[in-house]
Short mmCIF file of C-alpha atoms and ligand atoms in Angstrom, two decimals:
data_model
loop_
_atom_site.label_atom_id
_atom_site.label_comp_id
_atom_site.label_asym_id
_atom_site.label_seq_id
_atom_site.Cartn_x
_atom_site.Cartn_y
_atom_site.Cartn_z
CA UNK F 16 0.00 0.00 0.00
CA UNK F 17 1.23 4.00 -0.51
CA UNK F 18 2.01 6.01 1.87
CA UNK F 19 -0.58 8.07 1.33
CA UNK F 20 -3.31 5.66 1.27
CA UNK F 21 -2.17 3.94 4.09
CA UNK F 22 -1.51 6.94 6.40
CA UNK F 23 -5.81 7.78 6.16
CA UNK F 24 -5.69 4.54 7.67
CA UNK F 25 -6.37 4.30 11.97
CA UNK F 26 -7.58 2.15 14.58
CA UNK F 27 -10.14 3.33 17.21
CA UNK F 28 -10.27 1.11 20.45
CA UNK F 29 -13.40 0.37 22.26
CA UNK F 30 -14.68 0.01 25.14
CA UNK F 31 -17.63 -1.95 26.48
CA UNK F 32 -20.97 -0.83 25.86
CA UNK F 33 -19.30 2.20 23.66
CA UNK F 34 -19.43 3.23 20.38
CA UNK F 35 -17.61 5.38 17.83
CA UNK F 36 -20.30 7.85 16.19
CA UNK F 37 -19.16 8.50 12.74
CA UNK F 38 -20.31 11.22 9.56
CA UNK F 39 -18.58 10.08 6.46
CA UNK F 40 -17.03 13.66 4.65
CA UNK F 41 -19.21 15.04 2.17
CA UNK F 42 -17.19 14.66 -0.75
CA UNK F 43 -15.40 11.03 0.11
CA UNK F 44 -16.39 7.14 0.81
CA UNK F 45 -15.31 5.91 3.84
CA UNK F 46 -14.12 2.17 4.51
CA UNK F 47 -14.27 0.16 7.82
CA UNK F 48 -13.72 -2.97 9.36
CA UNK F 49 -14.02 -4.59 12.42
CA UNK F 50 -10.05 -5.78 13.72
CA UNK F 51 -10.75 -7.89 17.06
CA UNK F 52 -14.33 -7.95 19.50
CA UNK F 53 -17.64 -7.66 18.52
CA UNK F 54 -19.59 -4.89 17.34
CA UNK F 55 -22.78 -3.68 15.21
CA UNK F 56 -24.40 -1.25 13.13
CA UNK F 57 -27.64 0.07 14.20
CA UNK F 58 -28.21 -4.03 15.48
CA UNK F 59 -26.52 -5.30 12.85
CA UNK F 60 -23.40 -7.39 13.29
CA UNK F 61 -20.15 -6.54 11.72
CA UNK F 62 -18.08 -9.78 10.18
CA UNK F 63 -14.80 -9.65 11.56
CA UNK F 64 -11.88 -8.33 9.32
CA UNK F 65 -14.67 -7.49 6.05
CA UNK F 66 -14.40 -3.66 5.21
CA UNK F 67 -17.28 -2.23 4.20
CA UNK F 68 -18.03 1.11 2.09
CA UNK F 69 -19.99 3.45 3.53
CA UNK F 70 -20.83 6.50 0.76
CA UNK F 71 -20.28 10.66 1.49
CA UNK F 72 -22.18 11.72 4.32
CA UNK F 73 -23.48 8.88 6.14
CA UNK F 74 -23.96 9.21 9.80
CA UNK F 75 -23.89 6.40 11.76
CA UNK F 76 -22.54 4.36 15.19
CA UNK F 77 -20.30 1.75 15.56
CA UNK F 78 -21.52 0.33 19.01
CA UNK F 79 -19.58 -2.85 21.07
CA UNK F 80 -21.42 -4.65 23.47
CA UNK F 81 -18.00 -6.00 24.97
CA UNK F 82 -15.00 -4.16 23.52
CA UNK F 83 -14.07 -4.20 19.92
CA UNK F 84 -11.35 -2.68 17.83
CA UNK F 85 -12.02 -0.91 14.27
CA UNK F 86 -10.05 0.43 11.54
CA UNK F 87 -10.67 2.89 9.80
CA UNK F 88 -9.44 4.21 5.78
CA UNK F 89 -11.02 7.62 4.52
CA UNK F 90 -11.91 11.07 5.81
CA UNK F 91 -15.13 11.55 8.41
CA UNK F 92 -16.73 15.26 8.42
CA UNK F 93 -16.48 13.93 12.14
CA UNK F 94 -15.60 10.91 14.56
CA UNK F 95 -15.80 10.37 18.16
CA UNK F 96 -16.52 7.98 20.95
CA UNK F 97 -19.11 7.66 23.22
CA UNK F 98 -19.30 5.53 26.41
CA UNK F 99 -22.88 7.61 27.21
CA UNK F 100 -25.92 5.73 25.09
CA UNK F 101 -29.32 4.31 25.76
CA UNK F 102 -28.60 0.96 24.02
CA UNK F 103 -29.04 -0.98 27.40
CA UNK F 104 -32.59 0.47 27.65
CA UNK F 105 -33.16 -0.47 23.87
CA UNK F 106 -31.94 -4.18 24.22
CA UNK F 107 -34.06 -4.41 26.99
CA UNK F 108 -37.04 -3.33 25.38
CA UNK F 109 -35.85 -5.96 23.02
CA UNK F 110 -35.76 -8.92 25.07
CA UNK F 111 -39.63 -7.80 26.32
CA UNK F 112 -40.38 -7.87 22.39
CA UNK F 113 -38.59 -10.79 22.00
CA UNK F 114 -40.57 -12.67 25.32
CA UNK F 115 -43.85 -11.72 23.51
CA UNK F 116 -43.23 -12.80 20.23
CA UNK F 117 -42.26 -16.54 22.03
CA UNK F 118 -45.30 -16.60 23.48
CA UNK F 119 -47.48 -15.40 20.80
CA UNK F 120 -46.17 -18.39 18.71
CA UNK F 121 -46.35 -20.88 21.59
CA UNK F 122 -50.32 -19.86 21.87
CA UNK F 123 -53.01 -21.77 19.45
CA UNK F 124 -53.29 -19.84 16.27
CA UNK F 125 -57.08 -20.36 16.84
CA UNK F 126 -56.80 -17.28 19.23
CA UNK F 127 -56.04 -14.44 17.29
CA UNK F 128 -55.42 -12.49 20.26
CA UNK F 129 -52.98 -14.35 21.98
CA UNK F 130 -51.06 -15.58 18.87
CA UNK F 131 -50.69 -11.76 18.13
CA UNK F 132 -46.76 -10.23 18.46
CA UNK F 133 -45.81 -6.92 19.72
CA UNK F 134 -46.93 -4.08 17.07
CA UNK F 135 -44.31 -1.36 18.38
CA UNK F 136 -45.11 2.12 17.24
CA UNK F 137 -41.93 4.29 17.80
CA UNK F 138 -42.76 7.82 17.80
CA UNK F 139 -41.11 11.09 18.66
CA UNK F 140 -40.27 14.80 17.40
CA UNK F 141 -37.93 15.19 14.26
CA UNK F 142 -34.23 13.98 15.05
CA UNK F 143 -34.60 11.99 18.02
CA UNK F 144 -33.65 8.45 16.61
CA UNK F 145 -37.02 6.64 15.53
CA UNK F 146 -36.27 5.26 12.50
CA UNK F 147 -32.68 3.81 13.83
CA UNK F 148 -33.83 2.36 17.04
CA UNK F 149 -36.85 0.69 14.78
CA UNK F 150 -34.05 -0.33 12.51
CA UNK F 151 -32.20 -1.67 15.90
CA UNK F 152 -35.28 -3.35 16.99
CA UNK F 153 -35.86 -5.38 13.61
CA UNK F 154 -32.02 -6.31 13.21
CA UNK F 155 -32.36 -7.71 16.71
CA UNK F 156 -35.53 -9.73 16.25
CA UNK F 157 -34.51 -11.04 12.63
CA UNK F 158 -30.91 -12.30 14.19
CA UNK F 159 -32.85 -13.94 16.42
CA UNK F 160 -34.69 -16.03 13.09
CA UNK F 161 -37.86 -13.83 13.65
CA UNK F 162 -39.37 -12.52 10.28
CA UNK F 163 -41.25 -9.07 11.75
CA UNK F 164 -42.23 -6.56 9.06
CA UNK F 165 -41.30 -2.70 8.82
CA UNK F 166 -44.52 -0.28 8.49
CA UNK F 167 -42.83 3.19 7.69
CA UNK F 168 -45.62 5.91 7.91
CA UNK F 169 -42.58 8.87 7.38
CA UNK F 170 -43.53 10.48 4.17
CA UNK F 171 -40.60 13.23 4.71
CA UNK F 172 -37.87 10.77 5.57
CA UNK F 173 -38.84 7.21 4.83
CA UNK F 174 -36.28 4.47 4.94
CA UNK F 175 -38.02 2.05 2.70
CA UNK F 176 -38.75 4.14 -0.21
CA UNK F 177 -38.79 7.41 -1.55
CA UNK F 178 -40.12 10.06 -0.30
CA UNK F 179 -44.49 10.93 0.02
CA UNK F 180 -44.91 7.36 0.50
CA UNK F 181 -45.90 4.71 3.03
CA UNK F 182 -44.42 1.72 3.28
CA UNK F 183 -43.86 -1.96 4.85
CA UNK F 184 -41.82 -5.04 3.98
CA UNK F 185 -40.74 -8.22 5.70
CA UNK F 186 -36.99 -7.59 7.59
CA UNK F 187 -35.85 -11.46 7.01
CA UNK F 188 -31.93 -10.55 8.32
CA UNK F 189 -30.52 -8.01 10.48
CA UNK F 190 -30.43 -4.84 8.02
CA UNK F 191 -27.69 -4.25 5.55
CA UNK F 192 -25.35 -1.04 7.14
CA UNK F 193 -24.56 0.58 4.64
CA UNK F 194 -27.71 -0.71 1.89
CA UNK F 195 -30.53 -0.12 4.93
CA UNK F 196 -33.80 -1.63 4.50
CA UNK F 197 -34.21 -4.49 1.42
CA UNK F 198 -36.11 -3.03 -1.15
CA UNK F 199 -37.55 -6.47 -3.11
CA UNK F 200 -40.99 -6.69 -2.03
CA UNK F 201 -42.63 -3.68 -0.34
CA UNK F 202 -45.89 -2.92 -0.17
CA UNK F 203 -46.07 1.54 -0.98
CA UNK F 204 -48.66 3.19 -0.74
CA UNK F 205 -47.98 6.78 -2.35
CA UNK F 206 -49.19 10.22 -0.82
CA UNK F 207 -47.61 12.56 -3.11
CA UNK F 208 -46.69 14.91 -0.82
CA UNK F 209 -43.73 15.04 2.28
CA UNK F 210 -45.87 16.72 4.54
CA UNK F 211 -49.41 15.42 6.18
CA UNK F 212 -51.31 18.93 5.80
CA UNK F 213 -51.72 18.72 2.30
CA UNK F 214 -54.11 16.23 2.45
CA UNK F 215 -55.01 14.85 5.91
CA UNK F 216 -57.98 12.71 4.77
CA UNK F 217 -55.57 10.81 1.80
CA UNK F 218 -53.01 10.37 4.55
CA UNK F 219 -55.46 8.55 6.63
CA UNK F 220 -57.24 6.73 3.91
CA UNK F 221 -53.82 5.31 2.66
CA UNK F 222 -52.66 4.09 6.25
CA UNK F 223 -56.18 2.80 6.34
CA UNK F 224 -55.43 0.93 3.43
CA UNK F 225 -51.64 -0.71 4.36
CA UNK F 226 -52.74 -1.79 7.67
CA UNK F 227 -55.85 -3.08 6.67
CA UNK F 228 -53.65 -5.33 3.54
CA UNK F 229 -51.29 -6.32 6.52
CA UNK F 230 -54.35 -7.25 8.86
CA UNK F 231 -55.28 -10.01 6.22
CA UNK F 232 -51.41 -11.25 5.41
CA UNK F 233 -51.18 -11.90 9.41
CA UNK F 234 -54.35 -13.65 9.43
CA UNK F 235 -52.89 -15.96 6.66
CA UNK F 236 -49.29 -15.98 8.04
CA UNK F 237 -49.08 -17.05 12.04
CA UNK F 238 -45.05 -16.87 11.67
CA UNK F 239 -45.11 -12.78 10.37
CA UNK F 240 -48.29 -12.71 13.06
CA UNK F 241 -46.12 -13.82 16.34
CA UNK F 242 -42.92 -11.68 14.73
CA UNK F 243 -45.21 -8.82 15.13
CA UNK F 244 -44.50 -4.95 13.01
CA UNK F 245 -41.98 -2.17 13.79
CA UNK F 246 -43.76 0.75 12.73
CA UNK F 247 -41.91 4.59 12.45
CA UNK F 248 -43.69 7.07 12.29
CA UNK F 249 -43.00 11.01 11.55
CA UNK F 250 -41.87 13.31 13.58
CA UNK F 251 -44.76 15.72 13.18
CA UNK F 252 -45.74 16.00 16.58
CA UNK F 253 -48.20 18.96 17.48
CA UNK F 254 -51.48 19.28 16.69
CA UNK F 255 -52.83 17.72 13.44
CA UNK F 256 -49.72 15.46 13.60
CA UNK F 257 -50.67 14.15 17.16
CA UNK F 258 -54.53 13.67 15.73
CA UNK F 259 -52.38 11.88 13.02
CA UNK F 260 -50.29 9.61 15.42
CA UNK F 261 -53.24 8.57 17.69
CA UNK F 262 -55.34 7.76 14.36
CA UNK F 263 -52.33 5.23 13.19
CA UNK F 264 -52.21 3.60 16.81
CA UNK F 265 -55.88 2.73 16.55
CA UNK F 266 -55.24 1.78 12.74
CA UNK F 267 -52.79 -0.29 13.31
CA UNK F 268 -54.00 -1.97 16.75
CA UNK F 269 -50.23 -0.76 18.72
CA UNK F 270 -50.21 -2.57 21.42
CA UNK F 271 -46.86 -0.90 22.63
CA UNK F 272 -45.25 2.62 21.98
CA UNK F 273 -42.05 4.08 22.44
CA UNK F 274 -41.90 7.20 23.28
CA UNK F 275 -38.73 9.02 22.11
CA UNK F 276 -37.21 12.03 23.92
CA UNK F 277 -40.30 14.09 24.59
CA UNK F 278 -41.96 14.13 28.06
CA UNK F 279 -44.65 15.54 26.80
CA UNK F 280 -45.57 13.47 24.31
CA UNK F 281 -45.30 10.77 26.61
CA UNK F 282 -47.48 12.12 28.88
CA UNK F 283 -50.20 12.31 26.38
CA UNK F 284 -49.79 9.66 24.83
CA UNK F 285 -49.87 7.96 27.95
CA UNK F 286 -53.26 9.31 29.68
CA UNK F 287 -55.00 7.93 25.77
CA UNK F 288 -53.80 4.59 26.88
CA UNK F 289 -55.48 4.67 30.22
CA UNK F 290 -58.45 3.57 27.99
CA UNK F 291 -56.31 1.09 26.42
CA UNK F 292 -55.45 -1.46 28.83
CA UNK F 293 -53.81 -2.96 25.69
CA UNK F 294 -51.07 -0.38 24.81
CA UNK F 295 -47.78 0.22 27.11
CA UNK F 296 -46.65 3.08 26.41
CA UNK F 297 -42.82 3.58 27.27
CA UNK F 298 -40.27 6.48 27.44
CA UNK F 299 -37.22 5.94 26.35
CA UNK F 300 -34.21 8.33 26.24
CA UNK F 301 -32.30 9.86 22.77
CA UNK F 302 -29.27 9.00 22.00
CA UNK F 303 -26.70 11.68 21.66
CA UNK F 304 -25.86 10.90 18.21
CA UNK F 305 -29.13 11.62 16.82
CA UNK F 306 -28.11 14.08 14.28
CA UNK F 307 -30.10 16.83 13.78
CA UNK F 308 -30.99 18.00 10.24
CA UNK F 309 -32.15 21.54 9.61
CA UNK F 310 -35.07 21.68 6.43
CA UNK F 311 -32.00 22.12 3.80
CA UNK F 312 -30.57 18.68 5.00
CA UNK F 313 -33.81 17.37 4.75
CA UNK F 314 -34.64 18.65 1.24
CA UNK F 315 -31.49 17.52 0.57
CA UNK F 316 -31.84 14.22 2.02
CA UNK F 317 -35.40 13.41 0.02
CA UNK F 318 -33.32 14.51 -3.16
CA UNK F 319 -30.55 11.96 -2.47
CA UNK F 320 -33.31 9.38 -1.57
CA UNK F 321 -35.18 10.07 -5.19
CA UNK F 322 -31.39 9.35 -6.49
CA UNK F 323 -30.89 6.12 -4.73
CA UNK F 324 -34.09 4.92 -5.84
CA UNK F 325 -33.37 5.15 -9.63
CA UNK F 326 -29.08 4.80 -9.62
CA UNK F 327 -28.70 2.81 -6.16
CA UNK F 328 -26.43 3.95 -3.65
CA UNK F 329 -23.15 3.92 -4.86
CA UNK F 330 -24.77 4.45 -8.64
CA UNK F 331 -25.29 0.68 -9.03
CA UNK F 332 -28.30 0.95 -10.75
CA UNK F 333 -28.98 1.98 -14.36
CA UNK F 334 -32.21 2.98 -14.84
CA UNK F 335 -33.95 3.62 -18.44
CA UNK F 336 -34.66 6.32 -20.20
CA UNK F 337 -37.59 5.61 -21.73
CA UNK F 338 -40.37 7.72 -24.30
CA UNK F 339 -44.70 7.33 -24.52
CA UNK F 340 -46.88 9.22 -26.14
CA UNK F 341 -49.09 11.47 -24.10
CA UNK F 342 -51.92 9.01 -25.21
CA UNK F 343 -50.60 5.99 -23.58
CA UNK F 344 -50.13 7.31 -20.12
CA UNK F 345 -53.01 8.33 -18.11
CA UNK F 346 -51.95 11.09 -14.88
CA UNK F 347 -54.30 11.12 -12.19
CA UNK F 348 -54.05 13.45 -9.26
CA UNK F 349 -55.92 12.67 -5.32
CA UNK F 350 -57.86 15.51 -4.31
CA UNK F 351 -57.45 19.36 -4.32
CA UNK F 352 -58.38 19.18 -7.96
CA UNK F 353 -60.01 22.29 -9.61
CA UNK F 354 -62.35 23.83 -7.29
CA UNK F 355 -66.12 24.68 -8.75
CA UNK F 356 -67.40 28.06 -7.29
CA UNK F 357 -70.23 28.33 -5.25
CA UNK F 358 -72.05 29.89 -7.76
CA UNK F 359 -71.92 26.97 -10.30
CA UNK F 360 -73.00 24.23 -7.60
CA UNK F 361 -76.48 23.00 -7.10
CA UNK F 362 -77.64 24.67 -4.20
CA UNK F 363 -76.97 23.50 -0.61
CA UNK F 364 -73.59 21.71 -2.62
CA UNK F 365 -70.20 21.67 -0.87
CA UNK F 366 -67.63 23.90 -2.64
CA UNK F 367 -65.18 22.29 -0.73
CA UNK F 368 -63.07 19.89 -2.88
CA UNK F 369 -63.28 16.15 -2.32
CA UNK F 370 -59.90 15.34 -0.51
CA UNK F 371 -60.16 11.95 -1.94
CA UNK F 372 -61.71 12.53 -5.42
CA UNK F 373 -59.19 11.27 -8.01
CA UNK F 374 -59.03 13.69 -11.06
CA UNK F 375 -56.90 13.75 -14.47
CA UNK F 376 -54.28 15.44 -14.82
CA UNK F 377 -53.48 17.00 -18.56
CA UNK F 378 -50.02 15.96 -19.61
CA UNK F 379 -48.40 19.70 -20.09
CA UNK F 380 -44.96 20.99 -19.14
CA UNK F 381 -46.24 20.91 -15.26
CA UNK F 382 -45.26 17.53 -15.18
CA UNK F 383 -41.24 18.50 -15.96
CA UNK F 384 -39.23 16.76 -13.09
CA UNK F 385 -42.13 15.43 -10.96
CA UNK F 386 -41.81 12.04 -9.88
CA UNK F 387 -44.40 9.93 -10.67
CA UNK F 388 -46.05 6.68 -9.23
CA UNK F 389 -47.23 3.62 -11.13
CA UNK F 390 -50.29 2.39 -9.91
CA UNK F 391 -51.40 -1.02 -9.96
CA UNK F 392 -54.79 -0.03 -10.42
CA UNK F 393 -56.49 -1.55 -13.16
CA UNK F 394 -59.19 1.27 -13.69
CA UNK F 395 -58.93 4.49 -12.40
CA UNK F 396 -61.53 3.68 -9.83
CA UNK F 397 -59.24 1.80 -7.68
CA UNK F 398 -56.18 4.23 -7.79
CA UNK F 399 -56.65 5.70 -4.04
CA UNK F 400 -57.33 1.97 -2.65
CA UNK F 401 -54.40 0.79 -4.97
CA UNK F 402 -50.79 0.68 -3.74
CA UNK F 403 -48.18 1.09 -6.61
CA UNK F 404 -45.21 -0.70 -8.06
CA UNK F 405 -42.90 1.77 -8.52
CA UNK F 406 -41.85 5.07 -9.74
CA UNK F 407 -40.80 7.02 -12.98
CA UNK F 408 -39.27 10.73 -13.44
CA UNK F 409 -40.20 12.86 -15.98
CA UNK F 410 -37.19 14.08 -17.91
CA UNK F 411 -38.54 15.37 -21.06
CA UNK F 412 -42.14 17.02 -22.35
CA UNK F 413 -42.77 17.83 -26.02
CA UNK F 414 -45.42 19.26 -26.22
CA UNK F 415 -45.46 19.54 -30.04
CA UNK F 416 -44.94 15.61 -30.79
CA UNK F 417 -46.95 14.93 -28.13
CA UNK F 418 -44.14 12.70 -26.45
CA UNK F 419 -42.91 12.14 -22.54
CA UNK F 420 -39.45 10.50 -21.60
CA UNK F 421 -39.30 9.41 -18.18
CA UNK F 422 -36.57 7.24 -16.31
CA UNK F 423 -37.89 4.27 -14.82
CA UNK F 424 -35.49 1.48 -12.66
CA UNK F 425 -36.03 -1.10 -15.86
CA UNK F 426 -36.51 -0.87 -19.49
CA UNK F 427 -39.76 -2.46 -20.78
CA UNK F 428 -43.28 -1.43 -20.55
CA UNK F 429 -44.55 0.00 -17.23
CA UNK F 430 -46.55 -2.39 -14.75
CA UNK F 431 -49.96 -0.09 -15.81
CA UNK F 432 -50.86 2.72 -17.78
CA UNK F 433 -52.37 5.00 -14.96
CA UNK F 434 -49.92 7.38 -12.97
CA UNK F 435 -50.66 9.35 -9.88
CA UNK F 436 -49.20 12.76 -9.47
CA UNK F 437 -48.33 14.55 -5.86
CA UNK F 438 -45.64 17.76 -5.23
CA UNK F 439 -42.87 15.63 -5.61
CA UNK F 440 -40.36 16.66 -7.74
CA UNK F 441 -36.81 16.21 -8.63
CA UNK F 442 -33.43 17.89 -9.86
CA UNK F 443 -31.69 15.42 -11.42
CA UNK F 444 -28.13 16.41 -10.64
P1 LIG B 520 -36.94 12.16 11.49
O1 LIG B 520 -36.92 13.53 12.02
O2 LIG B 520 -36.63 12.13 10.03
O3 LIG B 520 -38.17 11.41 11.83
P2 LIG B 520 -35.56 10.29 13.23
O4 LIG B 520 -36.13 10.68 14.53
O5 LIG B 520 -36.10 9.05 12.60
O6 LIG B 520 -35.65 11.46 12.21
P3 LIG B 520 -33.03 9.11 12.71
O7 LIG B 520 -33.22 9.14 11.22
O8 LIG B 520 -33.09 7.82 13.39
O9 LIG B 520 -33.99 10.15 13.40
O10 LIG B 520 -31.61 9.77 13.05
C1 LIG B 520 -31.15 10.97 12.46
C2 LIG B 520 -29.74 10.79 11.93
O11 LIG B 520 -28.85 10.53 13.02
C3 LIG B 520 -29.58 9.62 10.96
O12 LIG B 520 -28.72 10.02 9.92
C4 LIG B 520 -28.95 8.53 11.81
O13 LIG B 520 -28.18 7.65 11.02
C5 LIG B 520 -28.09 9.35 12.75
N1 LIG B 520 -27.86 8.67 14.03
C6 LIG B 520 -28.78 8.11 14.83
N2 LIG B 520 -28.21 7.59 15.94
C7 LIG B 520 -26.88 7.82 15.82
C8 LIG B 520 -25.74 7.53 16.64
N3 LIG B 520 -25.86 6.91 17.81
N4 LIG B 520 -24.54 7.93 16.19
C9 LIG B 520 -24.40 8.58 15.02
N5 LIG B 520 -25.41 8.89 14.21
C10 LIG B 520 -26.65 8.52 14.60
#
C-alpha cells in the first residue's frame, strides 16, 4: 500500500458498551472494518476483518457490546466515541419484544389475540432516533430467526422508499449497514406529498389501506403474526400530527409505543392509553448521536433518496430512459383538484373539494421533473385503494410531438398505464 493511502488509515479502540459515532465527509467514501471484538451497526453485526463502504455523508454508530477494535481508511466530516448511550434500555425493550413474540407463537393460532406479536409504534419529534432504534429493533428480532415486518408511515424521511410514501416489507436478516432496508418486495402506498397537511384525509385513507392489507397477510401468516410490526412514524408532533399519530395507533391496533425524547408526548400519549389497557406506552431516552438535520438537510436528504431509488447507492443501478406518447399514459391526481365556485354548484352543494376525489391530470410541461407513481390499479376507480409498483421521473415534455421521456429502474413497458401525481419533484443532478 502507498504512503498516502495507508496513512488515512487508523484504529479506534473500544470500550464496552461504547461506540464510535461517525459522519462520512461530504465529498469522500469511507471504509471500515471490524479488527478484534464484537460490534454492530444500528443491530446489525459486523463480520470480523470485512471492510465495508460506507458513501459521502453517512452518519452512523459503531456500538460494542463487549469491547471491539475498528479500523478505519477515509476522511469523516467527524468521529468520536461515546461511552454515554441508551442501548441498554433499547436491548431491553428488546428482550420484552422478543418474550412476547415466544409466546405469541407458543399460543393456538385459533386465538387471534394471543397468537398476536408486539406491534411497536416508535414515535417522537424530528431527530430523536425513531427510525434507527426501529431499525435496531428489527435487526435484533430477525438475528434472532424472527421474520417481523417494517410499516414506515414517514412520508418526509422514509427508509423504505422514496419520499411521500408509506411503506412496509418483511426484515428477514438483520439490516444491511450501509444498503438499509431491502427493497424487493414492499408494499407503498404513495401520498404525493412530504408533509401530512396537504391532504389529511388521503393520509389517513392510505394508512387505512396498508394496515388493513397487513391485517389479512397476518391472518394468513401465524409466523409474520407472532414476529409482530416495527412501525416509524414522523416526527410531526403537534397538533394535526398528534390527531395523526393517535389515528395510526388505533389503525394499526399498537399494542406498545415508544416514546422518544419528549416528556410531553409521553405524557399524552400515555393518559389515551389509560383507555387502552392494551397499549404500554414507554419512554425511552435519545441517544446523543441523533443528528439533527435543519429543512436544507432534509430537502437535501429526500433529493438523495429520489437518487438512490433510480441509480442505487453507490450508482449501481442503471435505470432507463424511456419515451410514450401522451396518449398511452393516463396522470391522475388525489384531491385538491379544480375547485367549482359556489355559484356553479347546485344549491346546498359543498364547494369544498373532495380530498379523496381522483381527477386527471393533462399531460403539459407541469409535469417536468415530478416524480411519478405507477399504480397497480387496473381502472382508475381503484387508484386511491391501490398501492403502486414503482416510480418514474419525468425528464422530457414535447409538447409539439406529443411525447414524454421518463426514467424508470427497468426498461420495458410500465406495470400499468395509470400514474398518480403529488408535489414531488426532482433535480436530477
Ligand atoms: P426524522 O426527524 O426524520 O423522523 P428520526 O427521529 O427518525 O428522524 P433518525 O433518522 O433515526 O432520526 O436519526 C437521524 C440521523 O442521526 C440519521 O442520519 C442517523 O443515522 C443518525 N444517528 C442516529 N443515531 C446515531 C448515533 N448513535 N450515532 C451517530 N449517528 C446517529
Amino acid at each position: 500500500m502507498t504512503g498516502s493511502a495507508s496513512s488515512s488509515i487508523r484504529q479506534v479502540k473500544l470500550e464496552m458498551e461504547s461506540e464510535l459515532r461517525i459522519e462520512v465527509g461530504h465529498d469522500s467514501a469511507l471504509r471500515l472494518r471490524l479488527l478484534n471484538g464484537s460490534a454492530e451497526i444500528f443491530g446489525s453485526e459486523l463480520a470480523p476483518g470485512i471492510w465495508l463502504s460506507f458513501p459521502s455523508r453517512l452518519k452512523f454508530a459503531v456500538f460494542t457490546w463487549y469491547g471491539a477494535t475498528i479500523e478505519m481508511d477515509g476522511s469523516t466530516e467527524t468521529d468520536y466515541t461515546a461511552d454515554e448511550t441508551p442501548m441498554v434500555s433499547y436491548v431491553n425493550v428488546h428482550a420484552v419484544l422478543d418474550g412476547r413474540r415466544s409466546r405469541a407463537k407458543a399460543s393456538s393460532s385459533t386465538d387471534s389475540d394471543a397468537s398476536q406479536g408486539p406491534r411497536v409504534m416508535v414515535v417522537g419529534p424530528t431527530d430523536s432516533g425513531k427510525s434507527t432504534l426501529s431499525r435496531m429493533l428489527l435487526s435484533w428480532a430477525a438475528k434472532q430467526g424472527w421474520k417481523p415486518t417494517f410499516v414506515d408511515l414517514d412520508i418526509g424521511q422514509g427508509s423504505i422508499t422514496i419520499p411521500g410514501s408509506i411503506a412496509a416489507t418483511p426484515i428477514e436478516l438483520p439490516i444491511d449497514p450501509v444498503e438499509g432496508v431491502p427493497l424487493e418486495i414492499p408494499l407503498v402506498y404513495f401520498y404525493g406529498h412530504t408533509t401530512p397537511s396537504n391532504n389529511v384525509d388521503l393520509y389517513k385513507a392510505l394508512v387505512n389501506e396498508l394496515a388493513q392489507v397487513l391485517e389479512n397477510q397476518f391472518a394468513r401468516n401465524a409466523e409474520s403474526q407472532a414476529a409482530g410490526t416495527v412501525i416509524n412514524t414522523m416526527g410531526w408532533i403537534e397538533g394535526t400530527g398528534y390527531e395523526l399519530l393517535l389515528h395510526a395507533i388505533d389503525t394499526f391496533k399498537a399494542n406498545v409505543v415508544l416514546v422518544l425524547g419528549q416528556e410531553k408526548l409521553f405524557s399524552m400519549l400515555r393518559s389515551v392509553a389509560k383507555n387502552k389497557p392494551n397499549v404500554d406506552v414507554v419512554k425511552l431516552q435519545k441517544s446523543g448521536g441523533v443528528v439533527s438535520r435543519n429543512a436544507k438537510v432534509r430537502q437535501k436528504a429526500r433529493s438523495y433518496r429520489i437518487r438512490e431509488y433510480f441509480y442505487g447507492l453507490t450508482n449501481d443501478l442503471s435505470p432507463h430512459s424511456n419515451i410514450a406518447n401522451f396518449s398511452d399514459l393516463f396522470v391522475y391526481r388525489i384531491g385538491g383538484g379544480p375547485q367549482a365556485p359556489r355559484s356553479a354548484l347546485p344549491i346546498g352543494a359543498d364547494p369544498v373539494a373532495n380530498p379523496l376525489r381522483v381527477t386527471p391530470v393533462n399531460i403539459d410541461s407541469n409535469l417536468l421533473h415530478t416524480v411519478l407513481a405507477v399504480s397497480y390499479a387496473k381502472e382508475p376507480d381503484q387508484i386511491l385503494s391501490s398501492n403502486v409498483a414503482g416510480f418514474i421521473y419525468i425528464t422530457e415534455i414535447d409538447i409539439q410531438r406529443k411525447v414524454i421521456t421518463y426514467l424508470a429502474p427497468s426498461a420495458g413497458e410500465l406495470p400499468s398505464k395509470y400514474l398518480i401525481v403529488g408535489t414531488i419533484t426532482w433535480l436530477e443532478t
